[in-house]
mmCIF file of C-alpha atoms in Angstrom:
data_model
loop_
_atom_site.group_PDB
_atom_site.id
_atom_site.type_symbol
_atom_site.label_atom_id
_atom_site.label_comp_id
_atom_site.label_asym_id
_atom_site.label_seq_id
_atom_site.Cartn_x
_atom_site.Cartn_y
_atom_site.Cartn_z
ATOM 1 C CA MET R 238 -0.765 -0.170 -0.018
ATOM 2 C CA ILE R 239 1.632 3.424 -1.137
ATOM 3 C CA GLU R 240 0.107 6.606 0.855
ATOM 4 C CA THR R 241 1.457 10.109 -0.318
ATOM 5 C CA ASN R 242 1.392 13.262 1.816
ATOM 6 C CA CYS R 243 0.680 11.641 5.372
ATOM 7 C CA SER R 244 1.881 12.408 8.643
ATOM 8 C CA LEU R 245 4.410 10.453 10.414
ATOM 9 C CA LYS R 246 3.384 10.896 13.737
ATOM 10 C CA ALA R 247 1.410 7.968 14.779
ATOM 11 C CA LEU R 248 4.462 6.030 13.558
ATOM 12 C CA ASN R 249 6.931 7.320 15.247
ATOM 13 C CA THR R 250 6.831 6.776 19.424
ATOM 14 C CA PHE R 251 8.189 10.155 20.220
ATOM 15 C CA SER R 252 4.543 11.276 18.493
ATOM 16 C CA ILE R 253 6.433 14.162 16.561
ATOM 17 C CA ASP R 254 4.402 15.557 14.038
ATOM 18 C CA ALA R 255 6.110 14.688 10.425
ATOM 19 C CA LYS R 256 5.190 14.544 6.606
ATOM 20 C CA THR R 257 6.258 12.045 3.922
ATOM 21 C CA GLN R 258 5.819 12.848 0.738
ATOM 22 C CA ILE R 259 5.044 9.225 0.510
ATOM 23 C CA LEU R 260 5.130 6.303 2.254
ATOM 24 C CA PHE R 261 4.992 2.123 1.340
ATOM 25 C CA HIS R 262 3.818 -0.339 3.893
ATOM 26 C CA LEU R 263 6.438 -3.590 2.989
ATOM 27 C CA ARG R 264 4.184 -6.495 4.323
ATOM 28 C CA GLU R 265 4.789 -9.273 1.729
ATOM 29 C CA ILE R 266 8.121 -9.959 0.122
ATOM 30 C CA LYS R 267 6.704 -10.253 -3.310
ATOM 31 C CA GLN R 268 6.047 -6.373 -2.918
ATOM 32 C CA LEU R 269 9.247 -5.322 -3.678
ATOM 33 C CA VAL R 270 8.027 -5.818 -7.450
ATOM 34 C CA GLU R 271 6.388 -1.990 -7.084
ATOM 35 C CA LEU R 272 8.890 -1.344 -4.299
ATOM 36 C CA LEU R 273 12.135 -1.043 -6.456
ATOM 37 C CA PRO R 274 11.394 1.040 -9.455
ATOM 38 C CA LEU R 275 10.021 3.097 -6.761
ATOM 39 C CA VAL R 276 12.888 3.622 -4.676
ATOM 40 C CA LYS R 277 15.345 3.870 -8.286
ATOM 41 C CA LYS R 278 12.837 7.285 -9.100
ATOM 42 C CA MET R 279 13.765 8.485 -5.819
ATOM 43 C CA ARG R 280 17.657 7.783 -6.219
ATOM 44 C CA ASN R 281 17.384 9.841 -9.599
ATOM 45 C CA GLU R 282 15.294 12.751 -8.321
ATOM 46 C CA ASN R 283 18.189 13.009 -5.251
ATOM 47 C CA LYS R 284 14.687 12.488 -2.891
ATOM 48 C CA PRO R 285 15.933 10.242 -0.020
ATOM 49 C CA VAL R 286 14.525 7.471 1.383
ATOM 50 C CA LEU R 287 14.305 5.948 4.885
ATOM 51 C CA ILE R 288 13.650 2.334 6.362
ATOM 52 C CA LEU R 289 11.195 3.184 9.130
ATOM 53 C CA GLY R 290 10.709 -0.188 12.434
ATOM 54 C CA ALA R 291 8.421 0.859 15.000
ATOM 55 C CA GLY R 292 9.765 4.055 14.815
ATOM 56 C CA SER R 293 11.003 3.719 18.590
ATOM 57 C CA ASN R 294 14.615 5.376 18.034
ATOM 58 C CA ILE R 295 13.784 7.890 15.747
ATOM 59 C CA LEU R 296 13.160 12.115 16.570
ATOM 60 C CA PHE R 297 11.940 13.270 13.079
ATOM 61 C CA CYS R 298 13.179 16.634 12.889
ATOM 62 C CA ASP R 299 11.925 18.210 10.124
ATOM 63 C CA ASP R 300 8.832 16.768 7.169
ATOM 64 C CA PHE R 301 10.684 14.075 5.047
ATOM 65 C CA SER R 302 11.394 15.426 1.483
ATOM 66 C CA GLY R 303 11.120 11.143 0.224
ATOM 67 C CA LEU R 304 10.453 7.652 0.958
ATOM 68 C CA VAL R 305 9.373 5.838 4.161
ATOM 69 C CA ILE R 306 9.741 1.899 3.796
ATOM 70 C CA LYS R 307 7.662 1.024 6.650
ATOM 71 C CA VAL R 308 8.620 -2.691 6.776
ATOM 72 C CA GLU R 309 5.398 -5.067 8.545
ATOM 73 C CA LEU R 310 7.425 -8.036 7.331
ATOM 74 C CA LEU R 311 5.796 -10.611 9.511
ATOM 75 C CA GLY R 312 6.223 -14.157 10.766
ATOM 76 C CA ILE R 313 7.963 -16.843 12.886
ATOM 77 C CA ASN R 314 9.508 -20.178 11.954
ATOM 78 C CA ILE R 315 10.419 -22.105 14.280
ATOM 79 C CA SER R 316 13.062 -25.291 14.403
ATOM 80 C CA THR R 317 14.821 -27.341 16.583
ATOM 81 C CA THR R 318 18.369 -28.666 16.800
ATOM 82 C CA ALA R 319 19.836 -31.246 19.603
ATOM 83 C CA ASN R 320 20.386 -27.773 21.608
ATOM 84 C CA ASP R 321 19.314 -25.492 20.306
ATOM 85 C CA TYR R 322 16.102 -23.721 19.272
ATOM 86 C CA ILE R 323 16.175 -22.116 15.663
ATOM 87 C CA LEU R 324 13.753 -19.215 15.230
ATOM 88 C CA ARG R 325 13.588 -17.024 11.359
ATOM 89 C CA VAL R 326 11.733 -14.684 12.362
ATOM 90 C CA GLY R 327 9.977 -11.833 10.184
ATOM 91 C CA ALA R 328 11.734 -8.163 10.313
ATOM 92 C CA GLY R 329 8.322 -6.620 10.930
ATOM 93 C CA GLU R 330 7.654 -8.551 14.253
ATOM 94 C CA ASN R 331 7.451 -6.624 17.228
ATOM 95 C CA TRP R 332 10.010 -6.929 19.718
ATOM 96 C CA HIS R 333 8.848 -7.467 22.822
ATOM 97 C CA GLN R 334 5.676 -9.549 21.340
ATOM 98 C CA PHE R 335 8.578 -11.753 20.067
ATOM 99 C CA VAL R 336 10.585 -11.945 23.848
ATOM 100 C CA THR R 337 6.838 -12.582 24.965
ATOM 101 C CA TYR R 338 6.321 -15.170 22.891
ATOM 102 C CA CYS R 339 9.226 -16.938 23.631
ATOM 103 C CA ILE R 340 8.828 -16.599 27.162
ATOM 104 C CA ASP R 341 5.511 -18.418 27.288
ATOM 105 C CA ASN R 342 6.668 -21.318 25.091
ATOM 106 C CA ASP R 343 9.402 -21.970 27.727
ATOM 107 C CA MET R 344 11.958 -20.841 25.258
ATOM 108 C CA GLY R 345 14.475 -18.819 27.227
ATOM 109 C CA GLY R 346 17.420 -16.685 26.841
ATOM 110 C CA LEU R 347 16.176 -13.645 25.855
ATOM 111 C CA GLU R 348 14.396 -12.172 29.011
ATOM 112 C CA ASN R 349 16.680 -9.692 29.923
ATOM 113 C CA LEU R 350 15.704 -7.702 26.783
ATOM 114 C CA ALA R 351 12.670 -7.282 27.172
ATOM 115 C CA LEU R 352 10.378 -4.135 27.299
ATOM 116 C CA ILE R 353 12.551 -2.515 24.589
ATOM 117 C CA PRO R 354 10.803 -0.975 21.851
ATOM 118 C CA GLY R 355 10.916 -1.464 18.050
ATOM 119 C CA VAL R 356 10.531 -4.451 15.586
ATOM 120 C CA MET R 357 12.898 -7.015 14.640
ATOM 121 C CA GLY R 358 14.606 -5.700 11.937
ATOM 122 C CA ALA R 359 15.586 -3.020 14.002
ATOM 123 C CA ALA R 360 17.073 -4.818 16.487
ATOM 124 C CA PRO R 361 20.088 -5.823 14.291
ATOM 125 C CA VAL R 362 20.938 -2.284 13.659
ATOM 126 C CA GLN R 363 21.344 -1.474 16.362
ATOM 127 C CA ASN R 364 22.596 -4.285 18.431
ATOM 128 C CA ILE R 365 19.850 -3.517 21.085
ATOM 129 C CA GLY R 366 20.534 -4.680 25.085
ATOM 130 C CA ALA R 367 19.952 -4.336 28.311
ATOM 131 C CA TYR R 368 20.793 -5.936 32.025
ATOM 132 C CA GLY R 369 24.555 -7.516 30.653
ATOM 133 C CA SER R 370 22.436 -9.004 27.381
ATOM 134 C CA GLU R 371 22.887 -7.776 23.615
ATOM 135 C CA PHE R 372 21.212 -9.046 20.493
ATOM 136 C CA LYS R 373 24.953 -10.277 18.894
ATOM 137 C CA ASP R 374 24.350 -12.793 21.372
ATOM 138 C CA PHE R 375 21.402 -14.443 20.067
ATOM 139 C CA CYS R 376 21.652 -13.870 16.280
ATOM 140 C CA VAL R 377 23.333 -16.012 14.407
ATOM 141 C CA ALA R 378 22.262 -14.461 10.866
ATOM 142 C CA LEU R 379 20.163 -12.394 8.850
ATOM 143 C CA GLU R 380 18.859 -11.270 5.048
ATOM 144 C CA TYR R 381 18.749 -7.996 3.871
ATOM 145 C CA ILE R 382 17.873 -6.932 0.320
ATOM 146 C CA ASP R 383 19.984 -3.730 -1.445
ATOM 147 C CA LEU R 384 17.840 -1.597 -2.413
ATOM 148 C CA GLU R 385 19.699 -0.176 -5.397
ATOM 149 C CA THR R 386 19.954 -3.642 -7.427
ATOM 150 C CA GLY R 387 17.437 -5.694 -5.728
ATOM 151 C CA GLN R 388 19.537 -8.829 -4.739
ATOM 152 C CA LEU R 389 19.137 -10.779 -1.370
ATOM 153 C CA HIS R 390 22.124 -10.643 0.986
ATOM 154 C CA LYS R 391 22.737 -12.996 4.218
ATOM 155 C CA LEU R 392 24.921 -12.474 6.589
ATOM 156 C CA SER R 393 26.290 -14.578 9.624
ATOM 157 C CA GLY R 394 26.116 -13.048 13.083
ATOM 158 C CA ASP R 395 30.521 -12.304 12.639
ATOM 159 C CA GLU R 396 29.629 -10.439 9.938
ATOM 160 C CA CYS R 397 26.796 -8.438 11.239
ATOM 161 C CA LYS R 398 30.181 -6.295 13.038
ATOM 162 C CA PHE R 399 28.215 -5.941 16.086
ATOM 163 C CA ALA R 400 29.346 -3.245 18.699
ATOM 164 C CA TYR R 401 27.890 -1.596 21.361
ATOM 165 C CA ARG R 402 25.087 0.552 19.799
ATOM 166 C CA ASP R 403 26.940 -0.737 16.832
ATOM 167 C CA SER R 404 26.913 -2.687 13.953
ATOM 168 C CA ILE R 405 27.488 -2.796 10.048
ATOM 169 C CA PHE R 406 24.011 -1.438 8.970
ATOM 170 C CA LYS R 407 25.079 2.432 11.047
ATOM 171 C CA GLN R 408 27.660 1.889 8.076
ATOM 172 C CA LYS R 409 27.316 4.691 4.815
ATOM 173 C CA ASN R 410 28.179 1.631 2.345
ATOM 174 C CA MET R 411 24.538 0.128 4.538
ATOM 175 C CA CYS R 412 22.444 3.034 3.321
ATOM 176 C CA ASN R 413 20.498 0.187 1.139
ATOM 177 C CA ALA R 414 19.896 -2.499 2.850
ATOM 178 C CA LEU R 415 16.796 -3.272 3.955
ATOM 179 C CA ILE R 416 16.583 -6.853 6.764
ATOM 180 C CA THR R 417 13.846 -8.718 6.117
ATOM 181 C CA GLN R 418 14.588 -11.421 8.206
ATOM 182 C CA VAL R 419 16.451 -12.706 11.567
ATOM 183 C CA THR R 420 17.436 -15.811 12.678
ATOM 184 C CA ILE R 421 17.862 -15.598 16.465
ATOM 185 C CA LYS R 422 19.219 -19.011 18.203
ATOM 186 C CA LEU R 423 18.505 -19.936 22.359
ATOM 187 C CA ALA R 424 19.705 -23.219 23.848
ATOM 188 C CA LYS R 425 17.523 -25.257 25.398
ATOM 189 C CA LYS R 426 19.335 -25.343 28.460
ATOM 190 C CA TRP R 427 18.445 -22.501 29.986
ATOM 191 C CA GLN R 428 21.294 -20.017 31.840
ATOM 192 C CA ALA R 429 20.365 -17.158 34.025
ATOM 193 C CA LYS R 430 22.108 -13.743 32.744
ATOM 194 C CA ASN R 431 20.419 -11.377 35.426
ATOM 195 C CA ARG R 432 22.930 -8.883 35.963
ATOM 196 C CA ASN R 433 21.794 -5.834 37.947
ATOM 197 C CA VAL R 434 17.719 -7.378 38.059
ATOM 198 C CA VAL R 435 16.758 -7.819 41.865
ATOM 199 C CA ILE R 436 14.931 -10.943 42.444
ATOM 200 C CA SER R 437 13.780 -11.828 45.980
ATOM 201 C CA GLU R 438 16.252 -14.732 47.203
ATOM 202 C CA PRO R 439 12.851 -17.128 48.107
ATOM 203 C CA GLU R 440 12.844 -16.629 43.637
ATOM 204 C CA ARG R 441 16.745 -17.475 43.412
ATOM 205 C CA LEU R 442 16.116 -20.664 44.819
ATOM 206 C CA ASN R 443 14.512 -21.474 41.967
ATOM 207 C CA LEU R 444 15.319 -19.371 39.065
ATOM 208 C CA SER R 445 13.881 -19.292 36.020
ATOM 209 C CA ALA R 446 13.164 -17.334 32.937
ATOM 210 C CA LYS R 447 9.889 -16.208 33.395
ATOM 211 C CA LYS R 448 10.908 -14.930 36.722
ATOM 212 C CA ILE R 449 13.597 -12.614 35.632
ATOM 213 C CA TYR R 450 11.085 -10.991 32.529
ATOM 214 C CA ASP R 451 8.607 -10.616 34.646
ATOM 215 C CA SER R 452 11.255 -8.866 36.844
ATOM 216 C CA ILE R 453 12.906 -7.040 34.505
ATOM 217 C CA CYS R 454 9.305 -5.384 32.356
ATOM 218 C CA GLN R 455 8.731 -4.417 36.265
ATOM 219 C CA ILE R 456 11.697 -2.250 36.639
ATOM 220 C CA ARG R 457 11.249 -0.735 32.890
ATOM 221 C CA ALA R 458 8.080 -0.684 33.589
ATOM 222 C CA GLN R 459 8.336 2.002 36.928
ATOM 223 C CA LYS R 460 11.120 3.906 35.566
ATOM 224 C CA LEU R 461 10.837 4.412 31.738
ATOM 225 C CA PRO R 462 7.181 5.858 30.461
ATOM 226 C CA ASP R 463 5.532 3.917 28.293
ATOM 227 C CA PRO R 464 5.313 5.271 24.609
ATOM 228 C CA ALA R 465 1.675 4.670 24.225
ATOM 229 C CA GLN R 466 1.097 7.187 26.893
ATOM 230 C CA THR R 467 4.187 9.562 26.758
ATOM 231 C CA GLY R 468 5.814 10.297 23.838
ATOM 232 C CA ASN R 469 9.872 9.242 23.659
ATOM 233 C CA ALA R 470 12.508 6.828 21.828
ATOM 234 C CA GLY R 471 13.634 5.312 24.940
ATOM 235 C CA SER R 472 17.047 6.069 26.488
ATOM 236 C CA PHE R 473 18.569 9.304 24.495
ATOM 237 C CA PHE R 474 21.681 9.073 24.930
ATOM 238 C CA LYS R 475 24.685 6.452 24.303
ATOM 239 C CA ASN R 476 26.736 5.110 27.937
ATOM 240 C CA PRO R 477 29.955 6.524 26.892
ATOM 241 C CA VAL R 478 32.896 4.904 27.587
ATOM 242 C CA VAL R 479 35.711 7.440 28.738
ATOM 243 C CA ASP R 480 40.341 6.396 29.265
ATOM 244 C CA LYS R 481 39.817 4.273 32.817
ATOM 245 C CA LYS R 482 42.336 7.521 33.969
ATOM 246 C CA VAL R 483 39.115 9.902 33.116
ATOM 247 C CA ALA R 484 36.413 7.506 35.041
ATOM 248 C CA ASP R 485 39.335 7.446 38.576
ATOM 249 C CA LYS R 486 39.362 10.386 38.245
ATOM 250 C CA LEU R 487 35.892 11.271 37.940
ATOM 251 C CA LEU R 488 35.313 8.348 40.096
ATOM 252 C CA ASN R 489 37.325 10.249 42.880
ATOM 253 C CA GLU R 490 35.505 13.472 42.433
ATOM 254 C CA ASN R 491 32.226 12.065 43.115
ATOM 255 C CA LEU R 492 31.647 8.379 44.904
ATOM 256 C CA GLY R 493 29.183 6.652 43.986
ATOM 257 C CA MET R 494 29.333 6.678 40.665
ATOM 258 C CA PRO R 495 28.745 4.151 38.533
ATOM 259 C CA TYR R 496 31.658 2.681 37.162
ATOM 260 C CA TYR R 497 31.789 -0.644 34.249
ATOM 261 C CA PRO R 498 35.297 -1.303 32.811
ATOM 262 C CA GLN R 499 36.145 -2.047 30.105
ATOM 263 C CA CYS R 500 38.461 -4.115 27.608
ATOM 264 C CA GLU R 501 41.903 -2.151 27.326
ATOM 265 C CA ASP R 502 41.606 0.586 29.919
ATOM 266 C CA LYS R 503 38.666 1.841 29.265
ATOM 267 C CA VAL R 504 35.424 2.774 31.339
ATOM 268 C CA LYS R 505 31.949 2.750 30.610
ATOM 269 C CA LEU R 506 30.146 5.577 32.825
ATOM 270 C CA ALA R 507 26.367 5.399 32.879
ATOM 271 C CA ALA R 508 24.295 8.588 30.949
ATOM 272 C CA GLY R 509 21.670 8.799 33.375
ATOM 273 C CA TRP R 510 24.019 9.694 36.337
ATOM 274 C CA LEU R 511 25.900 12.556 34.688
ATOM 275 C CA ILE R 512 22.608 13.925 33.738
ATOM 276 C CA GLU R 513 20.834 13.674 36.783
ATOM 277 C CA LYS R 514 23.936 15.167 38.767
ATOM 278 C CA ALA R 515 24.035 17.492 35.955
ATOM 279 C CA GLY R 516 20.805 18.780 37.980
ATOM 280 C CA LEU R 517 18.558 18.214 35.027
ATOM 281 C CA LYS R 518 16.203 15.780 35.413
ATOM 282 C CA GLY R 519 12.908 17.968 35.032
ATOM 283 C CA ARG R 520 14.399 20.551 33.043
ATOM 284 C CA GLN R 521 11.852 21.718 30.411
ATOM 285 C CA ILE R 522 12.181 22.997 27.182
ATOM 286 C CA GLY R 523 8.743 24.294 25.245
ATOM 287 C CA GLY R 524 6.410 20.631 25.170
ATOM 288 C CA ALA R 525 9.710 18.855 25.887
ATOM 289 C CA ALA R 526 11.524 17.567 29.241
ATOM 290 C CA VAL R 527 14.370 15.442 30.984
ATOM 291 C CA HIS R 528 12.074 12.256 32.481
ATOM 292 C CA GLN R 529 12.115 12.858 36.089
ATOM 293 C CA GLN R 530 11.876 8.793 36.584
ATOM 294 C CA GLN R 531 15.525 8.257 34.136
ATOM 295 C CA ALA R 532 17.042 11.134 33.132
ATOM 296 C CA LEU R 533 18.578 8.855 29.907
ATOM 297 C CA VAL R 534 14.740 9.975 28.590
ATOM 298 C CA ILE R 535 13.430 13.170 27.232
ATOM 299 C CA ILE R 536 9.703 13.073 26.290
ATOM 300 C CA ASN R 537 6.755 15.116 24.710
ATOM 301 C CA LYS R 538 4.946 15.788 27.472
ATOM 302 C CA GLY R 539 2.045 16.210 24.773
ATOM 303 C CA ASN R 540 2.948 19.358 22.226
ATOM 304 C CA ALA R 541 6.936 19.501 21.787
ATOM 305 C CA THR R 542 7.958 20.045 18.495
ATOM 306 C CA ALA R 543 10.726 18.772 17.401
ATOM 307 C CA GLN R 544 13.172 21.748 17.834
ATOM 308 C CA ASP R 545 11.819 21.611 21.693
ATOM 309 C CA VAL R 546 13.729 18.260 21.878
ATOM 310 C CA ILE R 547 17.102 19.341 19.711
ATOM 311 C CA ASN R 548 16.977 22.019 22.036
ATOM 312 C CA LEU R 549 16.867 20.441 25.368
ATOM 313 C CA ALA R 550 19.524 17.698 23.904
ATOM 314 C CA GLU R 551 21.751 20.410 22.552
ATOM 315 C CA LEU R 552 21.076 22.028 26.361
ATOM 316 C CA VAL R 553 21.635 18.680 28.226
ATOM 317 C CA ARG R 554 24.879 17.390 25.801
ATOM 318 C CA GLN R 555 26.376 21.146 27.024
ATOM 319 C CA SER R 556 26.316 20.572 30.161
ATOM 320 C CA ILE R 557 27.901 17.529 30.553
ATOM 321 C CA LYS R 558 30.250 19.147 28.142
ATOM 322 C CA ASP R 559 30.677 22.053 30.751
ATOM 323 C CA LYS R 560 30.422 20.064 33.991
ATOM 324 C CA PHE R 561 32.477 16.202 33.554
ATOM 325 C CA ASN R 562 34.425 17.623 30.310
ATOM 326 C CA ILE R 563 32.491 14.656 28.851
ATOM 327 C CA GLU R 564 30.548 14.298 25.223
ATOM 328 C CA LEU R 565 27.805 12.453 25.603
ATOM 329 C CA GLN R 566 26.201 10.984 22.087
ATOM 330 C CA HIS R 567 22.630 10.123 20.936
ATOM 331 C CA GLU R 568 21.533 6.532 20.339
ATOM 332 C CA VAL R 569 18.462 8.164 18.842
ATOM 333 C CA ARG R 570 18.844 8.499 15.141
ATOM 334 C CA PHE R 571 18.269 11.963 13.734
ATOM 335 C CA ILE R 572 15.918 12.269 11.139
ATOM 336 C CA GLY R 573 16.177 15.405 8.447
ATOM 337 C CA LYS R 574 14.134 16.660 5.469
ATOM 338 C CA LEU R 575 17.000 14.473 3.497
ATOM 339 C CA GLY R 576 17.379 11.962 5.671
ATOM 340 C CA GLU R 577 20.049 10.889 8.318
ATOM 341 C CA THR R 578 21.867 13.442 10.521
ATOM 342 C CA ASN R 579 22.829 14.757 13.799
ATOM 343 C CA LEU R 580 22.571 16.837 16.651
ATOM 344 C CA ALA R 581 25.988 19.235 15.954
ATOM 345 C CA LYS R 582 24.823 19.870 11.818
ATOM 346 C CA VAL R 583 20.879 20.238 13.150
ATOM 347 C CA ILE R 584 22.298 23.006 15.717
ATOM 348 C CA GLU R 585 24.679 23.872 13.565
ATOM 349 C CA ASN R 586 21.721 24.879 10.923
ATOM 350 C CA VAL R 587 19.545 26.783 13.133
#
């Protein structure tokens, strides 16, 4: 189905009102016969093309002057080996609903990633993660269509080059990659991985994937606003990774600061803690505000414009730079009139 000059407000969890020139709903692979010539036409006219999942990690900074492809490919196919469940999942499947489906069918492993908004096809792009687990821990392969050539490609998990909130799909040469299907492997012999998850002592004696799932759903529901009720795109900034010397200096000055050692003398800091420590919880510009319960989240209080969010994000970035000499990078993707952009460029053009 194709729509023209339509609103994207319902298609992004920030609930920012923006329009696109053309919206294409991709629900079946056979629609590529119609989609690929349209993409070619857009390219020939120097108009941008955006692949959109659930819009849960997107900030539309302006009306989009090209083609938005809404990926709605569904389906879950399950096979087994002696030790594992193998699940081939359509890129349009809702991520949390998929996690719930696995838990309900006694296939544990993904419980730490419960209640992360988005769809399956977006999970590898961002390499989503929470509570000590990451998408890369379970992805063994995926398929994508090159919108430029129309060719189907298959990548192994290793070939996806997963890193912290990163993957090969964020590289410029992969801008034409539309993920169609992802293959997930879950071990039949389940092992708990419950870092930073509060589990009561009685529950630990008979721990299960379902108990961790329930605990994480409760924690996330308490800490993070529901996009269906309050517009937001989840964690707005990445947790910064800094040199150990820098982290140690900050820790000496701020006892109790979250501190997560990484490899090669690097330490990951908690962006939410830095923002809270800078006194920014509840700070508001226009209809955008730093969330009172979780400073890592910027919310739409009901009437926020894209510029409100941009101005608040810049205030947060500059405040952390001034107070801690740490440069925060936004996790949310900024989409301008002509395609992907970033906070620095948007501020520069104001």
